[in-house]
PDB file of C-alpha atoms in Angstrom:
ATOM      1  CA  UNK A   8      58.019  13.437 -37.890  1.00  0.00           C
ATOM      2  CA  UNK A   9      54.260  13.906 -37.765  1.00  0.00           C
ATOM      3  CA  UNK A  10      51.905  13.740 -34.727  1.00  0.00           C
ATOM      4  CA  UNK A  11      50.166  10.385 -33.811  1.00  0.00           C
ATOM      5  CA  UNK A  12      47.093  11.994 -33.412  1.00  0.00           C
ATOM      6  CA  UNK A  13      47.984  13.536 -37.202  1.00  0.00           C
ATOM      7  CA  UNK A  14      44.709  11.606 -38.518  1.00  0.00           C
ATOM      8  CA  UNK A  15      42.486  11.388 -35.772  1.00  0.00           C
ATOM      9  CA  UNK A  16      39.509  13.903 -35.889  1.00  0.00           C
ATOM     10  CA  UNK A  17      37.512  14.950 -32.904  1.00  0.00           C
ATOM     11  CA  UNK A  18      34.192  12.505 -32.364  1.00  0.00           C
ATOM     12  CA  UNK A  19      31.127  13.477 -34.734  1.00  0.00           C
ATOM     13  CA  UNK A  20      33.853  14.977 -37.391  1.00  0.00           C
ATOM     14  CA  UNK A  21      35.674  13.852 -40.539  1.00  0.00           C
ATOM     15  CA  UNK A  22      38.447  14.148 -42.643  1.00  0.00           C
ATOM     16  CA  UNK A  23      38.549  16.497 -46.037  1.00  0.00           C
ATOM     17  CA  UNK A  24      38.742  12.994 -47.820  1.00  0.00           C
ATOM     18  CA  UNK A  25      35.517  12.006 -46.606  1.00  0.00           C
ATOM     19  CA  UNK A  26      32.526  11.935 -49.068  1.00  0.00           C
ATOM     20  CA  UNK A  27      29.669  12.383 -46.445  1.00  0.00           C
ATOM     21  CA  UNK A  28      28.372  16.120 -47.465  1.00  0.00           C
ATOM     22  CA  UNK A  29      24.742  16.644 -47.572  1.00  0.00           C
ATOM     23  CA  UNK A  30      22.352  18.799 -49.842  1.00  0.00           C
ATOM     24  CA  UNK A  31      19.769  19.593 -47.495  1.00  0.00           C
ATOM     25  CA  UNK A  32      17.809  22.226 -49.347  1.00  0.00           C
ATOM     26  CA  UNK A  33      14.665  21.937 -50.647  1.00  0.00           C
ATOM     27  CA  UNK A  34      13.077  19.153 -51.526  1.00  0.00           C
ATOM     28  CA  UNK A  35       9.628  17.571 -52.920  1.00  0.00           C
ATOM     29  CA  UNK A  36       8.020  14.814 -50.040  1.00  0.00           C
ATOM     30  CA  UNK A  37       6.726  12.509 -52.968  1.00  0.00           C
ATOM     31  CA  UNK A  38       9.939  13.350 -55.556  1.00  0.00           C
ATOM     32  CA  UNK A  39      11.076  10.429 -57.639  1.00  0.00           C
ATOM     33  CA  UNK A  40      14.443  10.708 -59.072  1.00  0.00           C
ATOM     34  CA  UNK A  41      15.182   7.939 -61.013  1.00  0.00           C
ATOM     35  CA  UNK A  42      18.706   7.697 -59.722  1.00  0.00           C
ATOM     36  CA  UNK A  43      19.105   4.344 -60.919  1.00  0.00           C
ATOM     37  CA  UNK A  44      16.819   1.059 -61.249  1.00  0.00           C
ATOM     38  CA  UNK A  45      17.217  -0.476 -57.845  1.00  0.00           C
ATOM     39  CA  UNK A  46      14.109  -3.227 -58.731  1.00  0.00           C
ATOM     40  CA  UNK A  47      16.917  -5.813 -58.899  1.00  0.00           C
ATOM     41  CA  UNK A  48      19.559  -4.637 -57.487  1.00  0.00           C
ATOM     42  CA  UNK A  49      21.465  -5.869 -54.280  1.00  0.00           C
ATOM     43  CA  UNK A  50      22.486  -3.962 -51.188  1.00  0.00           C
ATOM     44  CA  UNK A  51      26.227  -2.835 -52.081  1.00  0.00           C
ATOM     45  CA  UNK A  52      28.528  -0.047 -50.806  1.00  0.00           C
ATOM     46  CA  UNK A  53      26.949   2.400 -53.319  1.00  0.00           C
ATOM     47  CA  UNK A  54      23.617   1.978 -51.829  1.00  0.00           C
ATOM     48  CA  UNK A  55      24.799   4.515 -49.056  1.00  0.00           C
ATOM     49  CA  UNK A  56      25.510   7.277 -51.551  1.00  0.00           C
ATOM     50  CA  UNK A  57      21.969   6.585 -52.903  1.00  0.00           C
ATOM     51  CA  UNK A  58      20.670   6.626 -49.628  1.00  0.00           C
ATOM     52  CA  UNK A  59      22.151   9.791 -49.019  1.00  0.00           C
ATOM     53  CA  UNK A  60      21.401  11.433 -51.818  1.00  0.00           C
ATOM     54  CA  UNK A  61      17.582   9.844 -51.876  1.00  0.00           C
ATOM     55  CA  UNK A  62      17.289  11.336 -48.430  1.00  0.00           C
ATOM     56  CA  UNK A  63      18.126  14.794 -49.061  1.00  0.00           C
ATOM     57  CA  UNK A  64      15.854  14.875 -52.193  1.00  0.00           C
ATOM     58  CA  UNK A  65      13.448  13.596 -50.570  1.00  0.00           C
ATOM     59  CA  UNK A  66      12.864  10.672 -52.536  1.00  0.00           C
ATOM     60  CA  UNK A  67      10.920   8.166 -50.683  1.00  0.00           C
ATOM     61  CA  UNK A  68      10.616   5.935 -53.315  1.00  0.00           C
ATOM     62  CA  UNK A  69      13.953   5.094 -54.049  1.00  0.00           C
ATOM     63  CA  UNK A  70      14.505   4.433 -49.767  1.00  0.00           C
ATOM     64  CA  UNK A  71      11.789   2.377 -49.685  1.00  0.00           C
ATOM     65  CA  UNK A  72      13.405   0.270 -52.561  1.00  0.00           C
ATOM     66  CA  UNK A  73      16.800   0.458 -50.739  1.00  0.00           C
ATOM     67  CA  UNK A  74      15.166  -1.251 -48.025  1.00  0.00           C
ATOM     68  CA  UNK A  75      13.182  -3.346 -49.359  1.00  0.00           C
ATOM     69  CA  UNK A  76      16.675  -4.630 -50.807  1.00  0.00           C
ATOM     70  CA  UNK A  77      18.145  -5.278 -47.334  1.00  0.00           C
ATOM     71  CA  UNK A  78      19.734  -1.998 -46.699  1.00  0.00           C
ATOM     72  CA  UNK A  79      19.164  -1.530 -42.771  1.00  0.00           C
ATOM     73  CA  UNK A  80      17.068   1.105 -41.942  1.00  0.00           C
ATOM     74  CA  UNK A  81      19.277   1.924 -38.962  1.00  0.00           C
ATOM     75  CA  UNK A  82      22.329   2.004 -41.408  1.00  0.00           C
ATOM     76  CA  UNK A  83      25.298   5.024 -40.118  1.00  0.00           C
ATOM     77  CA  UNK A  84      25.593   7.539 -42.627  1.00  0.00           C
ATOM     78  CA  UNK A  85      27.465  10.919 -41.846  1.00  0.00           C
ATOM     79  CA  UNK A  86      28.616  11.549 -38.361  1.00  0.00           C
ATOM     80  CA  UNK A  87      27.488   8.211 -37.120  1.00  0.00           C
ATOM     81  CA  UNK A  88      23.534   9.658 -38.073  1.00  0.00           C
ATOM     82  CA  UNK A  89      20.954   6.959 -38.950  1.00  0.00           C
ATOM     83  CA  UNK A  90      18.630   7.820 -41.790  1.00  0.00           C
ATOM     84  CA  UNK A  91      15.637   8.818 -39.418  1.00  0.00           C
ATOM     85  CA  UNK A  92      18.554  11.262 -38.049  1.00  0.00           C
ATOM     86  CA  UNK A  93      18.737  12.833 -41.539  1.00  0.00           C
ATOM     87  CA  UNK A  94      15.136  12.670 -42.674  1.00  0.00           C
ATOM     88  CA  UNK A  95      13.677  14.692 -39.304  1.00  0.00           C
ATOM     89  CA  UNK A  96      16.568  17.230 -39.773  1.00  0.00           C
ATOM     90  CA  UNK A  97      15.072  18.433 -43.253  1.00  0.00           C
ATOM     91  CA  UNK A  98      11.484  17.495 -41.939  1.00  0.00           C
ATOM     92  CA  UNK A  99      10.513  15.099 -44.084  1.00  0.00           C
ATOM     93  CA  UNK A 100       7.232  13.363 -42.234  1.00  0.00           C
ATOM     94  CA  UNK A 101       6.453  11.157 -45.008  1.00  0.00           C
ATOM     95  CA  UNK A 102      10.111   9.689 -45.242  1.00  0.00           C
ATOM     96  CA  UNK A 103      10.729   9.792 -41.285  1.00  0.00           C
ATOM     97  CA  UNK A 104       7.470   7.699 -41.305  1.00  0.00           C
ATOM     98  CA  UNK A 105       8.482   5.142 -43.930  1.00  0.00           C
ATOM     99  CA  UNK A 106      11.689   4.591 -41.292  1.00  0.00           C
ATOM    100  CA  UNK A 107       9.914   4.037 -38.282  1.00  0.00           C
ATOM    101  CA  UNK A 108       7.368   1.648 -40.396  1.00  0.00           C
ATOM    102  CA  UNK A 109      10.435  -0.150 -41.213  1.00  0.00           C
ATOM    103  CA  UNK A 110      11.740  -0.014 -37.726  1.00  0.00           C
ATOM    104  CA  UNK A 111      14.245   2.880 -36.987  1.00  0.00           C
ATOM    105  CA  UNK A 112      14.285   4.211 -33.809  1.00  0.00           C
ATOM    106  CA  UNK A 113      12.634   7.418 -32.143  1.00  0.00           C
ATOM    107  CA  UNK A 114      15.131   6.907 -29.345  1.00  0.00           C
ATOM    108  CA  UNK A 115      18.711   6.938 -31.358  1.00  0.00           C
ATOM    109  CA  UNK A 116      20.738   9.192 -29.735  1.00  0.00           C
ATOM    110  CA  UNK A 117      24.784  10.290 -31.187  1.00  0.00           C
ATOM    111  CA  UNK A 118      26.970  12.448 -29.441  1.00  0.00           C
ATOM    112  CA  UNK A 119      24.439  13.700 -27.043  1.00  0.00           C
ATOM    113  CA  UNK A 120      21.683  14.375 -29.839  1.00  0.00           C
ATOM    114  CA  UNK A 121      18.860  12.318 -30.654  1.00  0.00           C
ATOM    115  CA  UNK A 122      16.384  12.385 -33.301  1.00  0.00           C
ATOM    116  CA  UNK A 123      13.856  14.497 -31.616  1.00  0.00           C
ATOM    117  CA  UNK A 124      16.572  17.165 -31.098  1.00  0.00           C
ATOM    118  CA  UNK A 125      17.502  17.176 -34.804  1.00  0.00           C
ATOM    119  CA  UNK A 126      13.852  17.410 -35.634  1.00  0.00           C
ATOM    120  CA  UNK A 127      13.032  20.706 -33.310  1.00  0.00           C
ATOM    121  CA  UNK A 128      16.479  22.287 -34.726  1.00  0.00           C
ATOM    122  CA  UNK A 129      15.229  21.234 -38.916  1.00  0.00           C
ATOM    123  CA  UNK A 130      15.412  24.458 -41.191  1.00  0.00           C
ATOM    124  CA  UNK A 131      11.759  24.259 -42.042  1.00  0.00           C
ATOM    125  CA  UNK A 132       8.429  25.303 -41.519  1.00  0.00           C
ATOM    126  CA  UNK A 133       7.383  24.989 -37.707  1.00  0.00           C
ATOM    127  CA  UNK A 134       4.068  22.845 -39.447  1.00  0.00           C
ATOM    128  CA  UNK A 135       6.840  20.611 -40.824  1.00  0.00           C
ATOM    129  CA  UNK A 136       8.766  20.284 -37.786  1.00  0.00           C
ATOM    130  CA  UNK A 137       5.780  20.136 -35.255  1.00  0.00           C
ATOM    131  CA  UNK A 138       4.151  17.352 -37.627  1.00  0.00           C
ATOM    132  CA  UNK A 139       8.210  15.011 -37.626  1.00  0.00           C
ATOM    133  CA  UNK A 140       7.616  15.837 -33.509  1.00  0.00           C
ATOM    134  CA  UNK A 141       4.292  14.950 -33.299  1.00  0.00           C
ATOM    135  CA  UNK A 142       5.193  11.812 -35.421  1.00  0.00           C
ATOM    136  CA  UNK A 143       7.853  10.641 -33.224  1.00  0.00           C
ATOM    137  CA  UNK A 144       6.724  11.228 -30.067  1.00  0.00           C
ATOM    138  CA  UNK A 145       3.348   9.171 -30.983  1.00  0.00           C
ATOM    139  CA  UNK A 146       6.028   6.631 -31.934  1.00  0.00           C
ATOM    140  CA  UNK A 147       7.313   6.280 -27.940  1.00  0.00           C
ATOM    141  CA  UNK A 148      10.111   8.588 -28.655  1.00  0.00           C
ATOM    142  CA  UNK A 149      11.437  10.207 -25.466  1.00  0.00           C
ATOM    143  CA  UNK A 150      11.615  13.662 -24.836  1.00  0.00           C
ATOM    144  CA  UNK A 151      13.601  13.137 -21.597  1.00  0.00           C
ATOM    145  CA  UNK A 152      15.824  10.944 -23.003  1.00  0.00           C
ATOM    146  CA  UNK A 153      19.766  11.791 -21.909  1.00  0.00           C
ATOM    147  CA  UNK A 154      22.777  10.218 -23.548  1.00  0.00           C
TER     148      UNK A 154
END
């Protein structure tokens, strides 16, 4: 007989089964990818596969259509992370400030991180990262802010 705690994963991680992996490498800030024609489309449950994948390639286009679609820009992707999360973590300026146009928050905070701590620990260039900080701490995000 199996454990009751057989399926439960510590907070933050996920099953094998879950399809939340992210490509962070390298991207282009003004890419378009032409992952599908999203002029018409409505918000669905694919749109957060899109999202991801938009994210990582740095394909501001296709969020900005995913929003303008409905798609909230505070939508939970991967470890409870919202898109802003995601886009400072690869130091993506131009997408992180497309978010906070749209609304996302400076001050989101999961599992004691928040945004500004995932944009100081991005893989990038420290001109990248220092220009996401400098972006979101003009946009009243909180360096003193504790979970």
């Amino acid at each position: 007989m199996g454990s009751v705690n057989e399926f439960a994963f510590p907070a933050g991680d996920e099953s094998d089964a879950s399809n939340d992996e992210w490509d962070i490498g390298s991207f282009s800030e003004n890419k378009t990818s032409g992952i599908k024609d999203l002029a018409s489309a409505e918000v669905g449950s694919g749109d957060i596969s899109v999202l991801k994948k938009a994210i990582s390639e740095g394909d501001t286009d296709t969020v900005k259509q995913l929003l303008d679609n409905g798609l909230d820009v505070e939508t939970r992707l991967g470890f409870g992370w919202t898109p802003l999360m995601y886009a400072v973590s690869v130091a993506n300026c131009n997408l992180a400030r497309l978010l906070l146009d749209r609304g996302a928050s400076a001050n989101f905070s999961k599992d004691c991180w928040t945004v500004l701590m995932a944009s100081c620990t991005a893989s990038s260039s420290e001109d990248k990262i220092g220009h996401c900080v400098e972006l979101l701490l003009s946009r009243s995000a909180d360096p003193n802010m504790v979970d």
